[in-house]
mmCIF file of C-alpha atoms in Angstrom:
data_model
loop_
_atom_site.group_PDB
_atom_site.id
_atom_site.type_symbol
_atom_site.label_atom_id
_atom_site.label_comp_id
_atom_site.label_asym_id
_atom_site.label_seq_id
_atom_site.Cartn_x
_atom_site.Cartn_y
_atom_site.Cartn_z
ATOM 1 C CA MET A 95 90.212 85.437 144.964
ATOM 2 C CA PRO A 96 93.416 84.109 143.281
ATOM 3 C CA PRO A 97 95.133 86.246 140.597
ATOM 4 C CA ARG A 98 93.674 85.841 137.103
ATOM 5 C CA THR A 99 95.984 84.228 134.576
ATOM 6 C CA ASN A 100 95.646 82.831 131.104
ATOM 7 C CA ASP A 101 97.509 79.836 129.637
ATOM 8 C CA GLU A 102 100.125 82.009 127.919
ATOM 9 C CA ASP A 103 100.785 83.917 131.147
ATOM 10 C CA VAL A 104 101.181 80.681 133.102
ATOM 11 C CA ASP A 105 103.629 79.346 130.489
ATOM 12 C CA LYS A 106 105.740 82.500 130.771
ATOM 13 C CA GLY A 107 105.420 82.832 134.551
ATOM 14 C CA ARG A 108 103.409 86.083 134.428
ATOM 15 C CA THR A 109 100.193 87.271 135.960
ATOM 16 C CA THR A 110 97.865 89.683 134.219
ATOM 17 C CA SER A 111 98.013 93.389 135.081
ATOM 18 C CA SER A 112 94.603 93.155 136.739
ATOM 19 C CA SER A 113 96.087 90.768 139.323
ATOM 20 C CA MET A 114 99.042 93.047 140.163
ATOM 21 C CA SER A 115 98.927 95.557 142.945
ATOM 22 C CA LYS A 116 99.049 99.281 142.209
ATOM 23 C CA GLU A 117 102.678 99.350 143.365
ATOM 24 C CA GLU A 118 103.617 96.428 141.090
ATOM 25 C CA ARG A 119 102.010 98.127 138.076
ATOM 26 C CA ARG A 120 103.847 101.393 138.886
ATOM 27 C CA LYS A 121 107.156 99.522 139.136
ATOM 28 C CA LYS A 122 106.488 97.770 135.821
ATOM 29 C CA ARG A 123 105.795 101.125 134.096
ATOM 30 C CA GLN A 124 109.033 102.567 135.493
ATOM 31 C CA GLN A 125 110.989 99.554 134.233
ATOM 32 C CA ALA A 126 109.495 99.945 130.745
ATOM 33 C CA LYS A 127 110.444 103.654 130.719
ATOM 34 C CA ALA A 128 113.989 102.839 131.833
ATOM 35 C CA ARG A 129 114.342 100.149 129.128
ATOM 36 C CA ALA A 130 113.128 102.564 126.448
ATOM 37 C CA LYS A 131 115.495 105.277 127.676
ATOM 38 C CA ASN A 132 118.475 102.880 127.706
ATOM 39 C CA GLU A 133 117.664 101.809 124.146
ATOM 40 C CA GLY A 134 117.744 105.442 123.029
ATOM 41 C CA GLY A 135 114.021 105.621 122.377
ATOM 42 C CA THR A 136 111.159 107.316 124.072
ATOM 43 C CA GLU A 137 108.574 105.780 126.321
ATOM 44 C CA PRO A 138 105.566 104.214 124.593
ATOM 45 C CA LEU A 139 102.743 106.650 123.875
ATOM 46 C CA ALA A 140 100.183 104.774 125.981
ATOM 47 C CA THR A 141 102.537 104.826 128.985
ATOM 48 C CA ALA A 142 103.413 108.471 128.480
ATOM 49 C CA VAL A 143 99.817 109.635 128.221
ATOM 50 C CA THR A 144 98.776 107.830 131.400
ATOM 51 C CA SER A 145 101.932 108.634 133.339
ATOM 52 C CA THR A 146 101.374 110.254 136.724
ATOM 53 C CA THR A 147 104.361 112.565 136.174
ATOM 54 C CA TRP A 148 102.432 114.734 133.712
ATOM 55 C CA GLN A 149 101.674 118.127 135.215
ATOM 56 C CA ASP A 150 99.041 119.538 132.866
ATOM 57 C CA ASP A 151 97.081 119.015 129.661
ATOM 58 C CA SER A 152 99.484 121.116 127.577
ATOM 59 C CA GLN A 153 102.193 118.464 127.971
ATOM 60 C CA THR A 154 99.758 115.743 126.916
ATOM 61 C CA ALA A 155 98.644 117.836 123.916
ATOM 62 C CA LYS A 156 102.277 118.333 122.866
ATOM 63 C CA LEU A 157 102.905 114.573 122.994
ATOM 64 C CA LEU A 158 99.749 113.801 121.040
ATOM 65 C CA ARG A 159 100.677 116.281 118.298
ATOM 66 C CA MET A 160 104.057 114.602 117.919
ATOM 67 C CA ASN A 161 102.583 111.080 117.832
ATOM 68 C CA GLU A 162 99.170 111.589 116.208
ATOM 69 C CA ASP A 163 99.492 108.719 113.717
ATOM 70 C CA GLU A 164 100.553 106.320 116.485
ATOM 71 C CA LEU A 165 97.625 107.439 118.631
ATOM 72 C CA ILE A 166 95.152 106.899 115.790
ATOM 73 C CA ARG A 167 96.488 103.373 115.239
ATOM 74 C CA ILE A 168 96.207 102.669 118.985
ATOM 75 C CA VAL A 169 92.588 103.888 119.059
ATOM 76 C CA ALA A 170 91.657 101.796 116.001
ATOM 77 C CA ASN A 171 93.303 98.718 117.519
ATOM 78 C CA ILE A 172 91.561 99.259 120.863
ATOM 79 C CA ASN A 173 88.203 99.589 119.087
ATOM 80 C CA LYS A 174 88.904 96.406 117.099
ATOM 81 C CA ILE A 175 89.883 94.457 120.248
ATOM 82 C CA TYR A 176 86.742 95.614 122.045
ATOM 83 C CA GLN A 177 84.560 94.527 119.120
ATOM 84 C CA ASP A 178 86.303 91.301 118.045
ATOM 85 C CA LYS A 179 87.763 89.868 121.232
ATOM 86 C CA LEU A 180 85.677 91.355 124.046
ATOM 87 C CA LYS A 181 82.413 91.473 122.024
ATOM 88 C CA ARG A 182 81.704 94.955 123.381
ATOM 89 C CA SER A 183 81.085 98.338 121.814
ATOM 90 C CA ALA A 184 84.154 100.285 120.749
ATOM 91 C CA PRO A 185 85.076 102.849 123.424
ATOM 92 C CA PHE A 186 86.078 105.725 121.146
ATOM 93 C CA MET A 187 84.086 108.286 119.221
ATOM 94 C CA THR A 188 81.182 106.803 117.368
ATOM 95 C CA PHE A 189 78.701 108.449 115.049
ATOM 96 C CA VAL A 190 75.412 106.762 114.281
ATOM 97 C CA PHE A 191 73.416 107.912 111.275
ATOM 98 C CA CYS A 192 69.726 107.181 111.811
ATOM 99 C CA GLY A 193 66.808 108.173 109.654
ATOM 100 C CA MET A 194 63.909 107.069 107.541
ATOM 101 C CA GLN A 195 64.391 105.044 104.372
ATOM 102 C CA SER A 196 66.079 107.083 101.617
ATOM 103 C CA ALA A 197 66.745 109.982 104.004
ATOM 104 C CA GLY A 198 70.396 110.257 102.911
ATOM 105 C CA LYS A 199 72.287 108.418 105.658
ATOM 106 C CA SER A 200 74.734 106.784 103.240
ATOM 107 C CA THR A 201 75.164 110.047 101.345
ATOM 108 C CA ILE A 202 76.122 111.931 104.532
ATOM 109 C CA MET A 203 78.705 109.279 105.398
ATOM 110 C CA GLU A 204 80.165 109.464 101.911
ATOM 111 C CA ARG A 205 80.485 113.253 102.229
ATOM 112 C CA PHE A 206 82.558 112.776 105.394
ATOM 113 C CA LEU A 207 84.818 110.249 103.664
ATOM 114 C CA HIS A 208 84.991 112.005 100.275
ATOM 115 C CA ALA A 209 84.267 108.639 98.631
ATOM 116 C CA VAL A 210 81.383 106.625 97.217
ATOM 117 C CA LEU A 211 81.338 103.459 99.314
ATOM 118 C CA ASN A 212 77.747 102.433 99.920
ATOM 119 C CA ILE A 213 74.802 101.649 97.675
ATOM 120 C CA VAL A 214 72.610 104.722 97.162
ATOM 121 C CA GLN A 215 69.300 104.314 95.349
ATOM 122 C CA GLN A 216 65.606 105.117 95.474
ATOM 123 C CA GLY A 217 63.804 102.841 97.906
ATOM 124 C CA THR A 218 65.725 100.520 100.181
ATOM 125 C CA GLY A 219 69.391 100.401 99.241
ATOM 126 C CA THR A 220 71.288 99.586 102.409
ATOM 127 C CA ARG A 221 70.137 96.310 103.940
ATOM 128 C CA CYS A 222 72.785 95.784 106.621
ATOM 129 C CA PRO A 223 74.640 98.116 109.000
ATOM 130 C CA LEU A 224 78.024 99.503 107.960
ATOM 131 C CA ASP A 225 80.413 100.113 110.875
ATOM 132 C CA THR A 226 83.212 102.358 109.616
ATOM 133 C CA THR A 227 86.483 103.247 111.336
ATOM 134 C CA CYS A 228 88.246 106.194 109.709
ATOM 135 C CA ILE A 229 92.015 106.525 110.017
ATOM 136 C CA HIS A 230 93.960 109.508 108.723
ATOM 137 C CA ASP A 231 97.182 108.364 107.036
ATOM 138 C CA GLU A 232 99.408 111.075 105.546
ATOM 139 C CA SER A 233 101.457 108.510 103.618
ATOM 140 C CA LEU A 234 98.584 107.470 101.352
ATOM 141 C CA SER A 235 97.855 109.041 97.987
ATOM 142 C CA SER A 236 94.578 107.088 97.657
ATOM 143 C CA PRO A 237 92.360 105.366 100.235
ATOM 144 C CA VAL A 238 93.149 101.836 101.402
ATOM 145 C CA CYS A 239 90.423 99.774 103.040
ATOM 146 C CA ASN A 240 89.781 96.565 104.929
ATOM 147 C CA LEU A 241 86.284 95.089 104.861
ATOM 148 C CA ARG A 242 84.916 92.190 106.886
ATOM 149 C CA GLY A 243 81.596 90.848 108.089
ATOM 150 C CA ALA A 244 79.344 87.807 108.300
ATOM 151 C CA GLU A 245 77.666 88.634 104.973
ATOM 152 C CA LEU A 246 81.005 88.506 103.097
ATOM 153 C CA ASP A 247 82.653 85.305 101.884
ATOM 154 C CA ALA A 248 86.008 86.332 103.383
ATOM 155 C CA GLU A 249 87.776 89.330 104.917
ATOM 156 C CA LYS A 250 89.128 91.696 102.279
ATOM 157 C CA GLU A 251 92.350 93.573 103.044
ATOM 158 C CA ASN A 252 94.135 96.490 101.373
ATOM 159 C CA ILE A 253 91.420 97.083 98.814
ATOM 160 C CA SER A 254 90.434 100.283 97.026
ATOM 161 C CA GLY A 255 87.347 102.389 97.663
ATOM 162 C CA HIS A 256 85.979 101.187 94.310
ATOM 163 C CA GLU A 257 86.323 97.560 95.438
ATOM 164 C CA VAL A 258 84.602 98.399 98.752
ATOM 165 C CA PHE A 259 81.715 99.942 96.816
ATOM 166 C CA ARG A 260 81.457 96.853 94.568
ATOM 167 C CA LEU A 261 81.467 94.450 97.545
ATOM 168 C CA ILE A 262 78.961 96.441 99.622
ATOM 169 C CA THR A 263 76.658 96.794 96.616
ATOM 170 C CA GLU A 264 76.933 93.057 95.977
ATOM 171 C CA VAL A 265 76.002 92.231 99.603
ATOM 172 C CA ASN A 266 73.017 94.595 99.566
ATOM 173 C CA ARG A 267 71.751 93.266 96.230
ATOM 174 C CA LYS A 268 72.072 89.677 97.485
ATOM 175 C CA LEU A 269 70.030 90.592 100.583
ATOM 176 C CA ALA A 270 67.446 92.339 98.394
ATOM 177 C CA ALA A 271 67.178 89.255 96.158
ATOM 178 C CA GLU A 272 66.519 87.189 99.295
ATOM 179 C CA ASP A 273 64.016 89.841 100.436
ATOM 180 C CA ARG A 274 65.702 90.240 103.809
ATOM 181 C CA PHE A 275 67.695 92.592 106.029
ATOM 182 C CA SER A 276 70.716 91.631 108.102
ATOM 183 C CA THR A 277 71.546 92.823 111.611
ATOM 184 C CA GLU A 278 75.136 91.631 111.117
ATOM 185 C CA PRO A 279 77.247 94.678 110.233
ATOM 186 C CA LEU A 280 79.943 94.989 107.636
ATOM 187 C CA TYR A 281 83.067 96.449 109.263
ATOM 188 C CA LEU A 282 85.000 98.911 107.136
ATOM 189 C CA GLU A 283 88.394 100.315 108.067
ATOM 190 C CA TYR A 284 88.958 103.326 105.826
ATOM 191 C CA ARG A 285 92.506 104.766 105.691
ATOM 192 C CA ALA A 286 92.999 107.956 103.714
ATOM 193 C CA ASN A 287 94.840 111.251 103.564
ATOM 194 C CA ASN A 288 91.759 113.510 103.758
#
């Protein structure tokens, strides 16, 4: 089978990493480390974590403690790529709240986030799934959110928790007025310092 390439790779004379041999990938990693070292930086976190030179988990733990915010951003981006580009489930930790109508699923989620984000009412309140990615960000004094989904008119970026609540409530009320449920989730990225 010939090596897999995409149009951009062909234009730049590259092949994808899946078409390279193990030795070629190792050489490429070493070159990236050498470039980073020459530029006075450190090797990228993803390269460092997967490096074969690591002797034990304590070294990995030390690196992760030093670069926790970078790691969280990497995980969120990987989850987003899996969902948006690959149309697959996100590979990192996922919690699913299941229960009967009015059992408190939205309330439990709000307790985790320390914020009111979803419609809570007697009877059926939530009429579409809410897929939430939580990102700890020490630099924030109040939460910052991104919200997207098929039931929204457009993607909303850098909005407050109050605006998320308003938009989610609006979507659920619209679905209730149409007497329907949606299987299309709303995707919430919730960044906060809590």
